[in-house]
Tab-separated table of C-alpha atoms in Angstrom:
chain	number	residue	atom	x	y	z
D	1218	GLU	CA	2.479	-0.897	-17.837
D	1219	VAL	CA	1.568	-4.283	-16.336
D	1220	THR	CA	3.667	-7.404	-15.807
D	1221	VAL	CA	1.840	-10.585	-14.807
D	1222	SER	CA	3.195	-14.033	-13.982
D	1223	ALA	CA	0.588	-16.255	-12.366
D	1224	THR	CA	-1.177	-19.597	-12.385
D	1225	GLY	CA	-4.014	-17.961	-10.486
D	1226	LEU	CA	-6.629	-15.634	-11.907
D	1227	PHE	CA	-5.804	-12.035	-12.791
D	1228	THR	CA	-8.601	-9.816	-14.066
D	1229	ALA	CA	-8.777	-6.085	-14.713
D	1230	SER	CA	-11.874	-4.038	-15.487
D	1231	GLU	CA	-12.880	-0.397	-15.361
D	1232	SER	CA	-13.837	-0.858	-11.709
D	1233	SER	CA	-11.329	-3.265	-10.155
D	1234	ILE	CA	-8.226	-5.431	-10.351
D	1235	THR	CA	-8.527	-8.936	-8.926
D	1236	VAL	CA	-5.735	-11.396	-8.156
D	1237	ARG	CA	-6.778	-14.701	-6.603
D	1238	ASN	CA	-5.773	-18.335	-6.080
D	1239	LEU	CA	-2.078	-17.689	-6.729
D	1240	ALA	CA	0.130	-20.773	-6.304
D	1241	PRO	CA	3.101	-20.496	-3.879
D	1242	ASP	CA	5.686	-20.817	-6.676
D	1243	ARG	CA	4.172	-18.006	-8.772
D	1244	ASN	CA	4.143	-14.213	-8.450
D	1245	VAL	CA	2.175	-11.279	-9.814
D	1246	LEU	CA	3.945	-7.964	-10.478
D	1247	ILE	CA	1.756	-4.964	-11.352
D	1248	ARG	CA	3.344	-1.591	-12.065
D	1249	GLY	CA	2.105	1.857	-13.019
D	1250	ILE	CA	-1.669	1.390	-12.720
D	1251	ARG	CA	-3.730	4.602	-12.480
D	1252	THR	CA	-7.446	4.885	-11.779
D	1253	GLN	CA	-9.823	7.225	-13.557
D	1254	PRO	CA	-13.026	8.837	-12.249
D	1255	LEU	CA	-15.881	6.327	-12.060
D	1256	LEU	CA	-19.593	6.861	-12.356
D	1257	VAL	CA	-20.218	3.836	-10.153
D	1258	VAL	CA	-19.929	3.339	-6.421
D	1259	GLU	CA	-19.503	0.483	-3.957
D	1260	LEU	CA	-16.838	-1.148	-6.164
D	1261	GLU	CA	-13.357	-1.982	-4.893
D	1262	ASN	CA	-10.273	-1.027	-6.864
D	1263	ILE	CA	-7.959	-3.892	-5.852
D	1264	ILE	CA	-8.949	-7.330	-4.565
D	1265	VAL	CA	-6.306	-9.921	-3.574
D	1266	ASP	CA	-7.715	-13.204	-2.319
D	1267	ASN	CA	-6.333	-16.612	-1.379
D	1268	CYS	CA	-2.838	-16.036	-2.757
D	1269	GLU	CA	0.088	-18.107	-1.502
D	1270	GLY	CA	2.516	-16.552	-3.979
D	1271	ALA	CA	3.876	-13.005	-3.833
D	1272	VAL	CA	1.725	-10.119	-5.117
D	1273	LEU	CA	3.539	-6.814	-5.735
D	1274	PHE	CA	1.992	-3.470	-6.726
D	1275	GLU	CA	4.405	-0.665	-7.586
D	1276	ASP	CA	3.958	3.018	-8.509
D	1277	CYS	CA	0.162	2.705	-8.472
D	1278	ASP	CA	-2.231	5.630	-8.024
D	1279	PHE	CA	-5.662	4.761	-6.647
D	1280	SER	CA	-6.370	8.256	-5.358
D	1281	ILE	CA	-9.627	8.252	-7.358
D	1282	SER	CA	-11.588	5.401	-5.859
D	1283	GLY	CA	-15.034	3.890	-6.253
D	1284	GLY	CA	-14.996	2.177	-2.857
D	1285	GLU	CA	-12.329	0.562	-0.695
D	1286	SER	CA	-8.988	1.048	-2.401
D	1287	VAL	CA	-7.771	-2.443	-1.382
D	1288	ILE	CA	-9.364	-5.592	0.057
D	1289	ILE	CA	-6.962	-8.433	0.938
D	1290	GLY	CA	-7.987	-11.840	2.251
D	1291	ALA	CA	-6.111	-15.039	3.145
D	1292	SER	CA	-2.931	-14.039	1.310
D	1293	ASP	CA	0.651	-14.743	2.387
D	1294	SER	CA	2.529	-11.749	0.967
D	1295	VAL	CA	0.959	-8.624	-0.555
D	1296	THR	CA	3.261	-5.629	-1.099
D	1297	PHE	CA	2.674	-2.045	-2.208
D	1298	VAL	CA	5.578	0.265	-3.088
D	1299	ALA	CA	5.174	3.985	-3.814
D	1300	CYS	CA	1.395	3.759	-4.140
D	1301	GLN	CA	-1.452	6.138	-3.311
D	1302	LEU	CA	-4.395	4.175	-1.914
D	1303	PHE	CA	-7.377	6.397	-1.119
D	1304	ALA	CA	-10.884	5.190	-0.318
D	1305	ALA	CA	-13.853	6.979	-1.815
D	1306	PRO	CA	-15.606	9.614	0.303
D	1307	THR	CA	-18.574	8.315	2.266
D	1308	PHE	CA	-21.386	7.487	-0.165
D	1309	ALA	CA	-24.969	8.471	0.625
D	1310	SER	CA	-27.342	5.735	-0.534
D	1311	ILE	CA	-30.547	7.365	-1.773
D	1312	ALA	CA	-33.696	5.789	-3.256
D	1313	GLY	CA	-35.761	8.393	-5.065
D	1314	SER	CA	-36.120	11.239	-2.580
D	1315	PHE	CA	-35.422	9.012	0.442
D	1316	PHE	CA	-32.109	8.761	2.253
D	1317	LEU	CA	-31.284	5.127	3.157
D	1318	ALA	CA	-27.809	5.022	4.698
D	1319	HIS	CA	-24.218	6.160	4.393
D	1320	VAL	CA	-21.545	3.744	3.129
D	1321	PRO	CA	-17.998	4.474	4.388
D	1322	TYR	CA	-14.896	2.684	3.110
D	1323	ASP	CA	-11.570	1.801	4.726
D	1324	GLY	CA	-8.503	2.609	2.627
D	1325	ILE	CA	-7.188	-0.965	3.055
D	1326	ILE	CA	-8.793	-3.973	4.723
D	1327	ALA	CA	-6.457	-6.938	5.303
D	1328	SER	CA	-7.886	-10.150	6.780
D	1329	ASP	CA	-5.786	-13.208	7.667
D	1330	SER	CA	-2.952	-11.855	5.521
D	1331	ASN	CA	0.592	-10.450	5.538
D	1332	LEU	CA	0.822	-6.905	4.185
D	1333	PHE	CA	3.945	-4.853	3.346
D	1334	LEU	CA	3.864	-1.124	2.557
D	1335	TYR	CA	6.806	1.021	1.426
D	1336	ASP	CA	6.600	4.762	0.683
D	1337	CYS	CA	2.813	4.633	0.388
D	1338	GLU	CA	-0.012	7.005	1.245
D	1339	VAL	CA	-3.218	5.406	2.544
D	1340	ARG	CA	-6.453	7.200	3.411
D	1341	GLY	CA	-9.906	6.146	4.626
D	1342	SER	CA	-13.259	7.684	3.716
D	1343	THR	CA	-13.995	11.195	4.874
D	1344	GLY	CA	-17.581	11.524	6.047
D	1345	ALA	CA	-19.806	13.596	3.799
D	1346	ASP	CA	-21.251	16.754	5.299
D	1347	SER	CA	-25.015	16.964	5.618
D	1348	GLY	CA	-26.914	17.878	2.480
D	1349	SER	CA	-30.397	18.169	1.104
D	1350	ILE	CA	-32.424	16.022	-1.273
D	1351	ILE	CA	-34.833	17.625	-3.699
D	1352	PHE	CA	-38.383	17.098	-2.375
D	1353	GLY	CA	-36.939	15.080	0.509
D	1354	PRO	CA	-35.264	15.322	3.915
D	1355	ALA	CA	-31.698	16.434	4.487
D	1356	THR	CA	-29.023	13.759	4.553
D	1357	PRO	CA	-27.297	13.640	7.959
D	1358	PRO	CA	-23.511	13.924	8.383
D	1359	GLY	CA	-21.738	10.847	7.091
D	1360	PRO	CA	-19.451	8.528	9.091
D	1361	ALA	CA	-15.757	8.208	8.298
D	1362	ALA	CA	-13.590	5.065	8.008
D	1363	ALA	CA	-10.127	3.915	9.045
D	1364	GLY	CA	-7.123	4.373	6.810
D	1365	LEU	CA	-5.962	0.765	7.263
D	1366	SER	CA	-7.795	-2.009	9.091
D	1367	LEU	CA	-5.889	-5.169	10.062
D	1368	ARG	CA	-8.028	-8.167	10.961
D	1369	SER	CA	-5.943	-11.046	12.285
D	1370	SER	CA	-3.154	-9.880	9.972
D	1371	THR	CA	0.418	-8.599	10.043
D	1372	LEU	CA	1.763	-5.328	8.658
D	1373	PHE	CA	5.230	-3.999	7.949
D	1374	ALA	CA	5.198	-0.347	6.846
D	1375	SER	CA	8.181	1.869	6.009
D	1376	GLY	CA	8.045	5.566	5.114
D	1377	CYS	CA	4.250	5.606	4.865
D	1378	THR	CA	1.508	8.107	5.676
D	1379	ILE	CA	-1.712	6.461	6.903
D	1380	THR	CA	-4.678	8.708	7.638
D	1381	GLY	CA	-8.130	8.024	9.011
D	1382	GLY	CA	-11.154	9.831	7.669
D	1383	SER	CA	-12.702	12.880	9.345
D	1384	GLY	CA	-16.320	12.751	10.379
D	1385	GLY	CA	-19.009	14.653	8.517
D	1386	SER	CA	-20.473	17.908	9.842
D	1387	ASP	CA	-24.000	19.293	9.931
D	1388	THR	CA	-23.688	22.206	7.529
D	1389	VAL	CA	-27.412	22.717	6.781
D	1390	GLY	CA	-28.627	23.368	10.338
D	1391	ALA	CA	-30.644	20.148	10.679
D	1392	CYS	CA	-29.696	19.849	14.368
D	1393	ASP	CA	-27.586	16.733	13.796
D	1394	ALA	CA	-24.486	15.831	15.777
D	1395	GLY	CA	-21.132	15.663	14.037
D	1396	GLU	CA	-19.697	12.248	13.219
D	1397	ASP	CA	-16.561	10.876	14.882
D	1398	GLY	CA	-13.217	10.757	13.123
D	1399	GLN	CA	-11.656	7.338	12.573
D	1400	PRO	CA	-8.143	6.023	13.305
D	1401	GLY	CA	-5.395	5.910	10.742
D	1402	LEU	CA	-4.436	2.347	11.735
D	1403	GLU	CA	-6.829	-0.120	13.327
D	1404	LEU	CA	-5.651	-3.512	14.649
D	1405	ARG	CA	-8.440	-5.986	15.306
D	1406	SER	CA	-8.207	-9.300	17.143
D	1407	SER	CA	-10.273	-12.450	16.853
D	1408	ALA	CA	-10.604	-15.378	19.245
D	1409	LEU	CA	-10.886	-17.702	16.236
D	1410	SER	CA	-8.246	-16.417	13.811
D	1411	GLY	CA	-5.838	-14.580	16.121
D	1412	ASN	CA	-4.393	-11.150	16.789
D	1413	SER	CA	-2.950	-8.483	14.518
D	1414	THR	CA	0.586	-7.080	14.625
D	1415	ALA	CA	2.098	-4.001	12.988
D	1416	GLN	CA	5.770	-3.060	12.601
D	1417	LEU	CA	6.321	0.587	11.664
D	1418	LEU	CA	9.432	2.434	10.484
D	1419	ASP	CA	9.321	6.199	9.969
D	1420	CYS	CA	5.562	6.305	9.364
D	1421	THR	CA	3.057	9.090	10.047
D	1422	ILE	CA	-0.210	7.689	11.426
D	1423	THR	CA	-3.006	10.229	11.918
D	1424	GLY	CA	-6.608	9.915	13.055
D	1425	GLY	CA	-9.431	11.918	11.536
D	1426	THR	CA	-11.075	14.867	13.222
D	1427	GLY	CA	-14.655	14.867	14.451
D	1428	GLY	CA	-17.322	16.754	12.533
D	1429	THR	CA	-19.273	19.665	14.002
D	1430	GLY	CA	-22.915	19.520	15.039
D	1431	SER	CA	-25.549	22.258	14.982
D	1432	CYS	CA	-28.370	23.523	17.235
D	1433	GLY	CA	-26.390	22.460	20.286
D	1434	ALA	CA	-25.927	18.885	19.062
D	1435	GLY	CA	-22.507	17.537	19.948
D	1436	ASP	CA	-19.388	17.551	17.831
D	1437	GLY	CA	-17.803	14.269	16.778
D	1438	LEU	CA	-14.733	12.955	18.574
D	1439	ASN	CA	-11.216	13.248	17.178
D	1440	ALA	CA	-9.739	9.789	16.555
D	1441	PRO	CA	-6.344	8.528	17.728
D	1442	GLY	CA	-3.750	7.666	15.138
D	1443	GLN	CA	-3.801	4.013	16.217
D	1444	LEU	CA	-6.583	1.889	17.679
D	1445	VAL	CA	-5.210	-1.418	18.982
D	1446	ASN	CA	-7.530	-4.163	20.243
D	1447	PRO	CA	-6.433	-6.215	23.287
D	1448	GLY	CA	-4.035	-8.959	22.201
D	1449	SER	CA	-2.820	-7.067	19.133
D	1450	SER	CA	0.409	-5.046	19.145
D	1451	VAL	CA	2.437	-2.347	17.382
D	1452	LEU	CA	6.253	-2.308	17.188
D	1453	GLN	CA	7.826	1.055	16.376
D	1454	ASN	CA	11.302	0.726	14.847
D	1455	LEU	CA	13.798	3.552	15.265
D	1456	GLY	CA	15.466	5.195	12.289
D	1457	ALA	CA	14.570	6.684	8.922
D	1458	ALA	CA	13.019	4.902	5.963
D	1459	ARG	CA	15.211	4.210	2.929
D	1460	SER	CA	14.164	4.129	-0.731
D	1461	PHE	CA	15.434	2.787	-4.030
D	1462	VAL	CA	14.070	3.879	-7.433
D	1463	PRO	CA	15.314	2.296	-10.683
D	1464	SER	CA	14.265	3.589	-14.094
D	1465	SER	CA	11.906	1.216	-15.889
D	1466	PRO	CA	11.373	0.143	-18.595
D	1467	VAL	CA	14.893	0.170	-19.990
D	1468	GLN	CA	16.217	-1.073	-23.298
D	1469	SER	CA	18.639	-3.940	-23.632
D	1470	GLY	CA	22.073	-2.450	-24.241
D	1471	GLY	CA	20.947	0.978	-22.963
D	1472	LEU	CA	21.372	2.824	-19.673
D	1473	ILE	CA	19.506	2.283	-16.408
D	1474	SER	CA	19.392	4.939	-13.696
D	1475	LEU	CA	19.409	3.862	-10.037
D	1476	LEU	CA	18.463	6.338	-7.286
D	1477	PHE	CA	19.317	5.524	-3.652
D	1478	GLN	CA	17.736	7.657	-0.913
D	1479	GLY	CA	18.891	7.203	2.665
D	1480	GLN	CA	21.157	8.832	5.227
D	1481	ALA	CA	24.626	10.305	4.703
D	1482	GLY	CA	27.304	7.642	5.055
D	1483	ASP	CA	25.005	4.665	4.417
D	1484	ALA	CA	26.798	1.815	2.650
D	1485	THR	CA	24.536	0.607	-0.181
D	1486	PHE	CA	24.118	-2.531	-2.206
D	1487	ILE	CA	21.357	-4.270	-4.169
D	1488	TYR	CA	19.904	-7.733	-4.051
D	1489	LEU	CA	18.828	-8.662	-7.591
D	1490	SER	CA	16.619	-11.566	-8.666
D	1491	PHE	CA	14.459	-12.804	-11.536
D	1492	GLY	CA	11.247	-12.628	-9.497
D	1493	ALA	CA	9.504	-11.957	-6.201
D	1494	ARG	CA	8.729	-14.474	-3.484
D	1495	PRO	CA	6.598	-14.370	-0.345
D	1496	ALA	CA	8.433	-11.998	1.962
D	1497	LEU	CA	10.797	-13.404	4.568
D	1498	SER	CA	10.490	-11.131	7.614
D	1499	PHE	CA	13.360	-10.584	10.035
D	1500	ALA	CA	11.251	-8.902	12.744
D	1501	PRO	CA	11.937	-7.183	15.067
D	1502	LEU	CA	14.556	-5.800	12.647
D	1503	PRO	CA	13.023	-3.531	9.955
D	1504	LEU	CA	13.935	-6.057	7.253
D	1505	ALA	CA	11.947	-8.263	4.894
D	1506	LEU	CA	13.428	-10.014	1.855
D	1507	HIS	CA	11.030	-10.174	-1.114
D	1508	LEU	CA	13.247	-11.847	-3.744
D	1509	GLU	CA	13.296	-15.411	-5.002
D	1510	SER	CA	16.547	-17.366	-5.227
D	1511	PRO	CA	19.119	-17.145	-6.682
D	1512	VAL	CA	20.029	-13.593	-5.633
D	1513	SER	CA	22.904	-11.548	-7.065
D	1514	ILE	CA	24.542	-8.751	-5.032
D	1515	LEU	CA	25.778	-5.457	-6.486
D	1516	THR	CA	27.650	-2.907	-4.311
D	1517	PHE	CA	27.566	0.883	-4.827
D	1518	GLY	CA	29.600	2.500	-2.046
D	1519	SER	CA	28.385	5.069	0.484
D	1520	LEU	CA	25.804	7.826	0.220
D	1521	PRO	CA	27.151	11.400	0.139
D	1522	THR	CA	26.175	14.145	2.611
D	1523	THR	CA	22.934	14.762	0.670
D	1524	GLY	CA	21.763	11.232	1.475
D	1525	GLU	CA	21.082	10.589	-2.229
D	1526	LEU	CA	23.118	8.746	-4.824
D	1527	GLN	CA	22.257	8.332	-8.501
D	1528	VAL	CA	24.124	5.767	-10.552
D	1529	ASP	CA	23.787	5.140	-14.310
D	1530	LEU	CA	24.716	1.668	-15.517
D	1531	LEU	CA	24.905	0.003	-18.917
D	1532	VAL	CA	22.357	-2.783	-19.307
D	1533	PRO	CA	23.860	-5.912	-20.921
D	1534	ALA	CA	22.485	-7.058	-24.270
D	1535	LEU	CA	19.712	-9.504	-23.321
D	1536	PRO	CA	17.392	-11.634	-25.470
D	1537	GLY	CA	13.657	-10.832	-25.545
D	1538	TYR	CA	11.879	-9.279	-22.603
D	1539	GLN	CA	13.295	-9.704	-19.096
D	1540	VAL	CA	11.877	-8.787	-15.695
D	1541	TYR	CA	14.137	-8.270	-12.689
D	1542	VAL	CA	13.245	-7.505	-9.086
D	1543	GLY	CA	15.719	-5.582	-6.945
D	1544	GLN	CA	15.842	-4.522	-3.321
D	1545	ALA	CA	18.379	-2.065	-1.913
D	1546	VAL	CA	20.069	-2.639	1.448
D	1547	PHE	CA	21.529	0.219	3.487
D	1548	ILE	CA	24.059	-0.184	6.313
D	1549	ALA	CA	23.990	2.880	8.544
D	1550	GLN	CA	27.159	4.285	10.094
D	1551	ASN	CA	26.007	2.982	13.493
D	1552	GLY	CA	25.678	-0.526	12.017
D	1553	GLY	CA	21.889	-0.496	11.642
D	1554	LEU	CA	20.406	-2.394	8.695
D	1555	PHE	CA	17.593	-1.019	6.534
D	1556	GLU	CA	15.961	-2.081	3.263
D	1557	SER	CA	13.967	-0.438	0.528
D	1558	GLY	CA	10.842	-1.970	-0.882
D	1559	PRO	CA	11.209	-4.350	-3.846
D	1560	ARG	CA	11.321	-2.619	-7.239
D	1561	THR	CA	10.821	-4.130	-10.689
D	1562	VAL	CA	12.751	-3.408	-13.876
D	1563	LEU	CA	11.448	-4.397	-17.292
D	1564	VAL	CA	14.185	-4.813	-19.924
D	1565	THR	CA	12.909	-4.578	-23.515
D	1566	PRO	CA	14.630	-5.705	-26.742
């Protein structure tokens, strides 16, 4: 199920999805993409490049990857909601019976871009353990990679799990040292293009463990959850993440189900629009508005003691196909404001 609205280039193949050169007044909405096992390696699954307009991926599963799950460059607003983004395990490059090198992959690399993650799971390459090549030498333990690497970029993440890869171990007794684990979140700085910043709400950030060596060779080091270069910074917001899940697609004149997930007593309402726009961040508050104008507002009361509220509504009779983008807002009992990620609804005739 894919919805595309763009003046830029959108391409999809068995190995990757590419969105590039998106004009500022256009958006791309991609929902429900799943990857399948590939017989190729060193190919990215998602590439977003030079996009001024909003790019939104929703309910995507890239847990089977042929390389980096996501590479983002020079893009103003790239958002993932309820996605699994896993890099491929470290790949051993072999020519004939000769080992050449290992190729690790970060789960996400974002350069000179603004990235937004809601309810996502991100994972970097886990280093391959040592192995043997027929009629050749053993392959050494493989290096791991970071879950998410920011390079002169900004990140807002809510309700996410970001995990760095664990280093490979020497399991064949070749007297190799274990490889180091890698951080879940890495913030890099550059004198030319600037520092990186991350704003986190209710996220679990975990570094990978070091691999074990043999014959007295050392074990790899365990990685911290976050590795922050000088000049870059991380802001940790207090509170719990909130979520909003509408049923989609729905039929014109039929019912739509809306699921709100938050904290007991939260007052809830929805911003509703005909499309996405580059996110407007309200940092240091954990808020970012992803909807283009005009915006309608629908109110739904307070969440019960379970913290969940499901509402079924009748969809008006609408002509043709329609795409709406909604974002739920939650007002906590202490007055705190929280938002869900943007969610799309496709209305069919």
